[in-house]
Structure formats: structure tokens, C-alpha cells
Short mmCIF file of C-alpha atoms in Angstrom, two decimals:
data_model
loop_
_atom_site.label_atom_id
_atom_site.label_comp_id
_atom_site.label_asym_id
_atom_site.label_seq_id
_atom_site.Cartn_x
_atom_site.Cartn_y
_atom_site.Cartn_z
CA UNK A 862 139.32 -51.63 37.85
CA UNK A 863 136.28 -52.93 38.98
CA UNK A 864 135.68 -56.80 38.64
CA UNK A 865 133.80 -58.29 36.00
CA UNK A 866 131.28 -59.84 38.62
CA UNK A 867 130.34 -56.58 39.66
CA UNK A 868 130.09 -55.18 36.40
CA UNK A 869 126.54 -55.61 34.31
CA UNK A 870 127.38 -57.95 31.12
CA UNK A 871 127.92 -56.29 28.31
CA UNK A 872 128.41 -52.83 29.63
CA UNK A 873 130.89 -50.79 29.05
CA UNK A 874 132.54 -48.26 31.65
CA UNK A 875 130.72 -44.89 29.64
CA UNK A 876 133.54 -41.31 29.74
CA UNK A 877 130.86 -39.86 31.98
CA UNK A 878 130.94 -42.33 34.27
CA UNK A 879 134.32 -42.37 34.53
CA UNK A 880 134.61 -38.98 35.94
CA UNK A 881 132.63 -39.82 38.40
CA UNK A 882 133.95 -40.39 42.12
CA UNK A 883 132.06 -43.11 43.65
CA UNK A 884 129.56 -46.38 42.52
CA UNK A 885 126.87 -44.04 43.79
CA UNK A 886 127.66 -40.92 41.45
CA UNK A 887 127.68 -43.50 38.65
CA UNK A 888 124.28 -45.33 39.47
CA UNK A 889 123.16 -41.59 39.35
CA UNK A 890 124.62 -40.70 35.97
CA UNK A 891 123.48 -43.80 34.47
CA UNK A 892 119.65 -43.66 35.86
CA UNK A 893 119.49 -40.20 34.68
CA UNK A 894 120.79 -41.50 30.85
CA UNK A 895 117.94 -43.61 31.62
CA UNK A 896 115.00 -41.52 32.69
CA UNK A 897 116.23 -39.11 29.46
CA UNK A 898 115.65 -42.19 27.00
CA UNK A 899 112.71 -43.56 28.17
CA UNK A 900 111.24 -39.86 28.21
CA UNK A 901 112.71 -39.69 24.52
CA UNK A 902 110.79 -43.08 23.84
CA UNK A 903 106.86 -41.97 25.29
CA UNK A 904 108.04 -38.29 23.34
CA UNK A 905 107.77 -40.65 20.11
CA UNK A 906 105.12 -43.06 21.02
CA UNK A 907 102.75 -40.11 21.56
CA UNK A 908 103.80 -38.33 18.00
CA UNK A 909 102.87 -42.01 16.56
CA UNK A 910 99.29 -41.68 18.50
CA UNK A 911 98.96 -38.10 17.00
CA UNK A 912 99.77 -39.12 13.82
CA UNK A 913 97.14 -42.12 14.09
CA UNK A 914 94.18 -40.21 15.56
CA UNK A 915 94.58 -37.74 12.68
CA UNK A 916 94.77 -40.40 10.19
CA UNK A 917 91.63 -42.21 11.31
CA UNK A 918 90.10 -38.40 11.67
CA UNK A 919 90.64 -38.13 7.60
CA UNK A 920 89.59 -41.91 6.83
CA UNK A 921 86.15 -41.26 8.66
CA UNK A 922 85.54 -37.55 7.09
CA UNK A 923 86.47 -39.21 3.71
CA UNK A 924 84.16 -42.41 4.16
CA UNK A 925 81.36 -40.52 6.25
#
């Protein structure tokens, strides 16, 4: 068990992580969880942009 020192607060030991072997293997699973969300995240933001630039395309052909 490791100690709570070590441990980030508020984080929980994940069932993925706990098949893994070593700190290392963990670090790994947990920065690719990472890398997937925060591709997840700019996957949005740029749907939000899409969804803006064709708004202000239909405001301008509607007041040009």
C-alpha cells in the first residue's frame, strides 16, 4: 500500500493501474488517460469554433 505522502491528494488507486507492475507502468497508464482527455477536450473546442464560424457566416449573409 503505498503511503499517503506519495500518493497525489484526492486520487484514487484507478483498476488499471492496479494491474500494473511498477510506479513507472502506472505514470504511463495515467499520462496516456491524460493525453486521451485533453485530445477529447481540443476534439470539442474545435466543433464549438465550427459551429461559431458558421454561425457568424449566416449572421453576415443575413445582414449583408
Amino acid at each position: 500500500m503505498p503511503s499517503a505522502a506519495k500518493q497525489h491528494p484526492g486520487e484514487k488507486i484507478h483498476v488499471e493501474r492496479a494491474g500494473a507492475k511498477s510506479v513507472r507502468q502506472q505514470r504511463c497508464v495515467r499520462g496516456e488517460r491524460d493525453a486521451n482527455v485533453q485530445r477529447m477536450r481540443l476534439r470539442l473546442r474545435w466543433k464549438e469554433l465550427d459551429t461559431v464560424a458558421e454561425t457568424l457566416e449566416l449572421v453576415h449573409e443575413r445582414f449583408a
